mmCIF file of C-alpha atoms in Angstrom:
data_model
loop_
_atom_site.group_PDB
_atom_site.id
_atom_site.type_symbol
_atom_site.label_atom_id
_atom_site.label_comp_id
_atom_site.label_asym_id
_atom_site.label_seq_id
_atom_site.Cartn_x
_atom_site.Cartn_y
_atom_site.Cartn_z
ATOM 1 C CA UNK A 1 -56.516 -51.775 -61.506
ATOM 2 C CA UNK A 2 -54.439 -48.800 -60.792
ATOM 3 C CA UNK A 3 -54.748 -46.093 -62.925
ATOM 4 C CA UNK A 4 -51.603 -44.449 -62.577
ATOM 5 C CA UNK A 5 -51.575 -41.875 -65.172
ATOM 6 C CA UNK A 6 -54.680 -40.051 -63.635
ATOM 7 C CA UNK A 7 -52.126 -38.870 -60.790
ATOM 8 C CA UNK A 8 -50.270 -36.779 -62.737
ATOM 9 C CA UNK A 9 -52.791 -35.841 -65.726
ATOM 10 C CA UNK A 10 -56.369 -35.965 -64.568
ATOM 11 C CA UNK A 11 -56.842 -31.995 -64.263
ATOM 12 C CA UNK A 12 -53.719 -30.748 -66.758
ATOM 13 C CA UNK A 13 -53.945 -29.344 -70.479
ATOM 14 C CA UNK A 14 -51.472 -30.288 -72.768
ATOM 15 C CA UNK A 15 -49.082 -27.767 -74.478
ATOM 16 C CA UNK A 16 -48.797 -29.954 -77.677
ATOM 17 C CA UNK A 17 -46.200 -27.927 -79.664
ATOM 18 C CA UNK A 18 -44.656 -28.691 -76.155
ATOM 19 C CA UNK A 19 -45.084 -32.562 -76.683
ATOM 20 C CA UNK A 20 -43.641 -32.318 -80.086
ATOM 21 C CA UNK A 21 -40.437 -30.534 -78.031
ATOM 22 C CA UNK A 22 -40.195 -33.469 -75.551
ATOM 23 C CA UNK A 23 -39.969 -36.161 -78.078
ATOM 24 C CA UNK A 24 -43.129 -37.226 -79.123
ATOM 25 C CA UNK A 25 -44.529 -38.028 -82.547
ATOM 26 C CA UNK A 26 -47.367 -37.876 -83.830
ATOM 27 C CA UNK A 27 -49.399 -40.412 -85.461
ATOM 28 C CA UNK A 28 -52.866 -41.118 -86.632
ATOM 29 C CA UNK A 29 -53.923 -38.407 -84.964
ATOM 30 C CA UNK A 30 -52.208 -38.990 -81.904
ATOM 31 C CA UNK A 31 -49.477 -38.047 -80.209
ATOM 32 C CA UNK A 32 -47.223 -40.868 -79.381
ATOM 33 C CA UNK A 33 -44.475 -41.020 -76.974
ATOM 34 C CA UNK A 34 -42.015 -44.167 -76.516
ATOM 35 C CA UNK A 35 -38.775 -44.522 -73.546
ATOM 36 C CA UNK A 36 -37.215 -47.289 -72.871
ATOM 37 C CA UNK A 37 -35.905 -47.212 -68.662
ATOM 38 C CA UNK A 38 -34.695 -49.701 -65.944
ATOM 39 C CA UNK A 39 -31.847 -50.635 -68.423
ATOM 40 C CA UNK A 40 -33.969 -51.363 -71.238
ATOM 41 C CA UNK A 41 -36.085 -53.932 -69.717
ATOM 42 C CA UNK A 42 -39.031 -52.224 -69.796
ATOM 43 C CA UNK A 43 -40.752 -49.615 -72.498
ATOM 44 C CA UNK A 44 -43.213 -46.996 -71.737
ATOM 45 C CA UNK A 45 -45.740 -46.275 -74.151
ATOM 46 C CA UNK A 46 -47.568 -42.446 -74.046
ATOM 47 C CA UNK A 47 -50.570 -42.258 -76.417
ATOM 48 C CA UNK A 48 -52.843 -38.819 -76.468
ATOM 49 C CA UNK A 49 -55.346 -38.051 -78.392
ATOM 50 C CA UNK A 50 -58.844 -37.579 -77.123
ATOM 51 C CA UNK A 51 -58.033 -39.097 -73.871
ATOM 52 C CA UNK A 52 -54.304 -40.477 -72.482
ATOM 53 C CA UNK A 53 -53.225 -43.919 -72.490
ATOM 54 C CA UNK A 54 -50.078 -45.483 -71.177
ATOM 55 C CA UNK A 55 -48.689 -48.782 -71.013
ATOM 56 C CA UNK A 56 -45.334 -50.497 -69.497
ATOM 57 C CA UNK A 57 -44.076 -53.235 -71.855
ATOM 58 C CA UNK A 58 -41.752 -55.960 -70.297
ATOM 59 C CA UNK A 59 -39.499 -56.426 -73.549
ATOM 60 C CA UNK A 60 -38.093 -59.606 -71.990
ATOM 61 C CA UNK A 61 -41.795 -61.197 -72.611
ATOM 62 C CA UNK A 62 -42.844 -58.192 -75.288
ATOM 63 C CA UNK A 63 -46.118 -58.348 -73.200
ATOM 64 C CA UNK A 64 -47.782 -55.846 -71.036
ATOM 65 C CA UNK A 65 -46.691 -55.491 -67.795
ATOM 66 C CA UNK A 66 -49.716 -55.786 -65.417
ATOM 67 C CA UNK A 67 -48.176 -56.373 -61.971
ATOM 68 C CA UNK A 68 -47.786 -52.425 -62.266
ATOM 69 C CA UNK A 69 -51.838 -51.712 -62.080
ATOM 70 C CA UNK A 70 -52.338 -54.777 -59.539
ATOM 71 C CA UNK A 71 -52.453 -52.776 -56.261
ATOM 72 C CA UNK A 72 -52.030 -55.800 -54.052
ATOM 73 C CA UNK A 73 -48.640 -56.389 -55.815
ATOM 74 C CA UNK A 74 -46.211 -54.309 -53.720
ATOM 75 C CA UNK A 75 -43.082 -56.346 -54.013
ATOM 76 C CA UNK A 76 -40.210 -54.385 -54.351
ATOM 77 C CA UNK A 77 -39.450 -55.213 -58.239
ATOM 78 C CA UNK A 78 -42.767 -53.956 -58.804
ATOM 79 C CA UNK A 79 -41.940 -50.738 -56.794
ATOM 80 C CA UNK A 80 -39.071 -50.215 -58.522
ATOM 81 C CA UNK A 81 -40.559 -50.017 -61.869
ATOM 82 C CA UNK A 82 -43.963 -48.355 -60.912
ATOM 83 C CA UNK A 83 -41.936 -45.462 -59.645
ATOM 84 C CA UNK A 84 -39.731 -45.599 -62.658
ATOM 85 C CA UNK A 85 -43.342 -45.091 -64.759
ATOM 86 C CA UNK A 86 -44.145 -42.577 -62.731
ATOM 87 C CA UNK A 87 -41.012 -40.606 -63.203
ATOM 88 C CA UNK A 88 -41.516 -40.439 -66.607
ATOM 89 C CA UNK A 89 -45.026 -39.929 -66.198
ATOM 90 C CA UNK A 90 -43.925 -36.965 -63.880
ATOM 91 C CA UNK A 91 -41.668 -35.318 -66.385
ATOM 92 C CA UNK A 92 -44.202 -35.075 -69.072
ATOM 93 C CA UNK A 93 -46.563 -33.195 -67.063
ATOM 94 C CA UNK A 94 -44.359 -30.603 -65.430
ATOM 95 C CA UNK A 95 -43.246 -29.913 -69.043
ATOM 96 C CA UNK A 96 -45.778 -30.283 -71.256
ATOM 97 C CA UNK A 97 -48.661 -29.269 -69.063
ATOM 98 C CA UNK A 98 -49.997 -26.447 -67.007
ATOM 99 C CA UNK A 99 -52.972 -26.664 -64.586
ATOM 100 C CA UNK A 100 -56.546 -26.622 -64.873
ATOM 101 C CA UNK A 101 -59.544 -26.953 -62.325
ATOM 102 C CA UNK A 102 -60.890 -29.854 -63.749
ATOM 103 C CA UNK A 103 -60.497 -33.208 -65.755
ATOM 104 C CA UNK A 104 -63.033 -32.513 -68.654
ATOM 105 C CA UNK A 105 -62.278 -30.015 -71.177
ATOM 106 C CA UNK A 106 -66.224 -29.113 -71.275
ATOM 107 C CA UNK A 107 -66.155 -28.505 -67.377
ATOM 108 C CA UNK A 108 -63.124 -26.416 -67.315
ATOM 109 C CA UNK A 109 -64.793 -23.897 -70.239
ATOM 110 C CA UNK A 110 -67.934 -23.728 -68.236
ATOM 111 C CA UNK A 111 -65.386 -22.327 -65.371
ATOM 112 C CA UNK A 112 -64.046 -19.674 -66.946
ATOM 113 C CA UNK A 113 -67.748 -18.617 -68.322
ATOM 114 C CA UNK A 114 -68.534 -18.761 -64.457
ATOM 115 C CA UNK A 115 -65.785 -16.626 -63.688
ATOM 116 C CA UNK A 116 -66.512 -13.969 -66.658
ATOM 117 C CA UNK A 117 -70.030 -13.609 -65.908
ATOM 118 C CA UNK A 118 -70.112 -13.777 -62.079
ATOM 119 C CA UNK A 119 -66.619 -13.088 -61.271
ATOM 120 C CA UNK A 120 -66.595 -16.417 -58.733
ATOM 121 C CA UNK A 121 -64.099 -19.541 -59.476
ATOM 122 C CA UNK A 122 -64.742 -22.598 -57.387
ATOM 123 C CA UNK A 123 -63.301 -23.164 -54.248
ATOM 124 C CA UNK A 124 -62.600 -26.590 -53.358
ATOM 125 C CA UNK A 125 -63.913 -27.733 -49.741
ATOM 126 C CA UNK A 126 -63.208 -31.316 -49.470
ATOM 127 C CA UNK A 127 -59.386 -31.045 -51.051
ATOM 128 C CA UNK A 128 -60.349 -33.595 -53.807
ATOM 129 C CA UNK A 129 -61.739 -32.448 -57.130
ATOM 130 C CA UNK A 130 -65.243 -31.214 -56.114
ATOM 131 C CA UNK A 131 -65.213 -27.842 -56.610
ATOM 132 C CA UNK A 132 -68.198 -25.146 -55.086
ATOM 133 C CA UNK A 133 -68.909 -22.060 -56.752
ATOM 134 C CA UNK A 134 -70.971 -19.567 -54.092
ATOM 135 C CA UNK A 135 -72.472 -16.517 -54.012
ATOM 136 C CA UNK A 136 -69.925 -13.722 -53.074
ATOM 137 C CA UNK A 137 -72.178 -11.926 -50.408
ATOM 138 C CA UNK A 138 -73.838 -14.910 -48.901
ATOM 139 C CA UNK A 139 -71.452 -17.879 -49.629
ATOM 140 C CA UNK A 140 -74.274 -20.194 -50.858
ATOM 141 C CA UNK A 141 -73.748 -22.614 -53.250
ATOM 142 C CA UNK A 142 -75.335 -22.481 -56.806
ATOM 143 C CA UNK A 143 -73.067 -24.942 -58.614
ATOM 144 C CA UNK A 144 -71.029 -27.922 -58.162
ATOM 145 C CA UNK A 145 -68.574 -29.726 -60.101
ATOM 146 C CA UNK A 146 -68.018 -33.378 -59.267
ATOM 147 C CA UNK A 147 -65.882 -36.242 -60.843
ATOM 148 C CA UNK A 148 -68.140 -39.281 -60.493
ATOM 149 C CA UNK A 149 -68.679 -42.663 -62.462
ATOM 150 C CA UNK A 150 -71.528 -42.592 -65.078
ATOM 151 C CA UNK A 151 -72.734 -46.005 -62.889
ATOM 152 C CA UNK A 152 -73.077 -42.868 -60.056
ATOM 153 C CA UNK A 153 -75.304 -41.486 -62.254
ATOM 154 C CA UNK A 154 -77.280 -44.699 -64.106
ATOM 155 C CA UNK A 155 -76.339 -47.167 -62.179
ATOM 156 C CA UNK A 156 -75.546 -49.589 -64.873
ATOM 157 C CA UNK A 157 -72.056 -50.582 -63.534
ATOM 158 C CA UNK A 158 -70.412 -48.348 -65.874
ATOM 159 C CA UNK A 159 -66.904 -46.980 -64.244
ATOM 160 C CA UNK A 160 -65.942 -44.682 -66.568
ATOM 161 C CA UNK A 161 -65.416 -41.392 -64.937
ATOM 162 C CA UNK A 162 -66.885 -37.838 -66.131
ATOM 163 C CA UNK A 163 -67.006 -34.251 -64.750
ATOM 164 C CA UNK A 164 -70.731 -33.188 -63.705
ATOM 165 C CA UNK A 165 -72.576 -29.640 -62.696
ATOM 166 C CA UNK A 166 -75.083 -30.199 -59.875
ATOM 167 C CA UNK A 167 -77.547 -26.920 -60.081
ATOM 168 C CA UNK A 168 -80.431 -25.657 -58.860
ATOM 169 C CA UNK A 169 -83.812 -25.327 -61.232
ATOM 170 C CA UNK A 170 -87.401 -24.544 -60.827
ATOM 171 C CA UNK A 171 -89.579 -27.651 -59.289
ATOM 172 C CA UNK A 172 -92.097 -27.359 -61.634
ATOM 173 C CA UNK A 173 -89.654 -28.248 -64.967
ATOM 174 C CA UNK A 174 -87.722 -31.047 -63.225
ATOM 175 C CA UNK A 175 -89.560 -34.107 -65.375
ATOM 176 C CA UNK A 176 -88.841 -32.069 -68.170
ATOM 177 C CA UNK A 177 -85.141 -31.406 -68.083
ATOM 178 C CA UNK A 178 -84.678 -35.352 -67.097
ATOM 179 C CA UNK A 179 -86.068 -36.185 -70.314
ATOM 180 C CA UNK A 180 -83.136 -34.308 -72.427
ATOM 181 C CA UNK A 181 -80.060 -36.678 -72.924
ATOM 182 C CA UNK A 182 -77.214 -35.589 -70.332
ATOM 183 C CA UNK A 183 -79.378 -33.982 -67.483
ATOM 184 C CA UNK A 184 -80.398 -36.576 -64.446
ATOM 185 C CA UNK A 185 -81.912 -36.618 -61.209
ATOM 186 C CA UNK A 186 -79.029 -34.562 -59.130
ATOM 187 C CA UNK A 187 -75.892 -36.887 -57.420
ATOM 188 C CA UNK A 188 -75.391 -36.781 -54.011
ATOM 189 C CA UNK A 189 -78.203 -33.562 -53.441
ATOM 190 C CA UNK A 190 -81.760 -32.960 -53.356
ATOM 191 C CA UNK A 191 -83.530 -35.188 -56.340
ATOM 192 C CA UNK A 192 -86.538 -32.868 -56.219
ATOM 193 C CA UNK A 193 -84.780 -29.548 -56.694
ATOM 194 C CA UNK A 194 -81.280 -30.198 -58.157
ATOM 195 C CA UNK A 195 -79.971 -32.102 -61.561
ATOM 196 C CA UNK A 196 -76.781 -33.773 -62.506
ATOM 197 C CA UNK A 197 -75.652 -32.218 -66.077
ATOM 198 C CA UNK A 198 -72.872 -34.282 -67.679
ATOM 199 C CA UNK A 199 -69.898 -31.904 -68.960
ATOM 200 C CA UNK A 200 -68.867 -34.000 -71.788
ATOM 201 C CA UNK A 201 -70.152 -32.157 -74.540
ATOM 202 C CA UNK A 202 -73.808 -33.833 -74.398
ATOM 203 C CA UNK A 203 -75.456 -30.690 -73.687
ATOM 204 C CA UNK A 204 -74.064 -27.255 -75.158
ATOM 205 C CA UNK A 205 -72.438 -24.484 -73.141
ATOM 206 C CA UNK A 206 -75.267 -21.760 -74.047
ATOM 207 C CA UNK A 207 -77.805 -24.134 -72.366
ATOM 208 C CA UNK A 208 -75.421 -25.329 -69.119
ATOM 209 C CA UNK A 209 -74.774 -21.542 -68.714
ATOM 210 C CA UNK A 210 -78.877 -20.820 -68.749
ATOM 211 C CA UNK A 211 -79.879 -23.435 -66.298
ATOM 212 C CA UNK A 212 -76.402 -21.886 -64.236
ATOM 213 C CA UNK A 213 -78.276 -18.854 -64.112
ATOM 214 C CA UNK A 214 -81.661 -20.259 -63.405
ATOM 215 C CA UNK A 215 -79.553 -22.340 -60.318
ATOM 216 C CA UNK A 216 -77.720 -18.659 -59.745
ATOM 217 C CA UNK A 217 -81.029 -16.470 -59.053
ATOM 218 C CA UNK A 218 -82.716 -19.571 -56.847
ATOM 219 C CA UNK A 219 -79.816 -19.250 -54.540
ATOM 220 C CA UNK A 220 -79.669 -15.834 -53.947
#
């Protein structure tokens, strides 16, 4: 299934006094956002609250329209109103959002601590949304920030995505930090030297920013 709102809101923050401006309500804790396009025949649904969530209902049926997430189905009906979606889609971000490095709030705070203690933001190598943070004289990295699947990480065929830190620590405490909920054997580097720590609030800042500077002075 396509996921269609990613493209426009995987690394933005939301203005909401912004949303409020645009037209959405908000309900239940969530802010809830409702246009009707393509001559009325379909409705677009905007929920945000702790994540986003859209839907495109066909009001001739009053069902979910799921030709628009079926990637295969490229007919040009379904064009039409994908790119309608994503119109909308498009107008909500450039005017209720501004830009961020990364998808998780967590990972994004952790960025800016980066930045205020070292004075390095992450440069991003691959043009996708793996960013590197290096060592100013030397260019070596000492942190990575990666949007994988948790199955990347557990491999229990779970595709829900999440931002992770890859770092550097001392050999000797690696069984030790794999014990603690949110810190695994590192993705896609070294298992005997790096770890994988999820950014999604598992594990506090103090403690990702200590093991950053254990991962900072190994690197050197």
């Amino acid at each position: 299934m396509i996921h269609i709102e990613d493209e426009f809101f995987l690394k933005k923050k939301f203005n909401f006094e912004k949303l409020k401006e645009f037209g959405f309500s908000f309900e239940n804790n969530t802010y809830v956002y409702t246009e009707y396009f393509l001559d009325s025949n379909f409705k677009a649904i905007i929920e945000i609250s702790d994540v986003l969530k859209g839907k495109v209902i066909d009001n001739n049926s009053d069902e979910e329209y799921i030709p628009l997430r079926i990637e295969s189905f490229d007919g040009e009906y379904v064009c039409k109103v994908r790119e309608a979606y994503k119109s909308i889609l498009k107008r909500i971000a450039d005017t209720c959002c501004t830009n961020v490095f990364f998808a998780f709030e967590q990972a994004n705070r952790i960025t800016n601590q980066i930045y205020e203690t070292y004075g390095i933001k992450p440069d991003f190598p691959w043009n996708d949304d793996n960013g590197v943070f290096r060592h100013l004289d030397t260019r070596k990295w000492f942190s990575l920030i990666m949007y994988v699947s948790i199955d990347a990480l557990l491999k229990n065929g779970d595709g829900h995505m999440l931002n992770i830190i890859n770092v550097k620590i001392d050999t000797s405490k690696r069984d030790e930090l794999c014990e603690i909920k949110g810190i695994y054997p590192a993705f896609h580097m070294n298992h005997k030297m790096w770890v994988s720590i999820a950014l999604d609030e598992t594990i506090s800042d103090d403690k990702i920013m200590k093991l950053i500077q254990c991962s900072f002075d190994l690197t050197k």
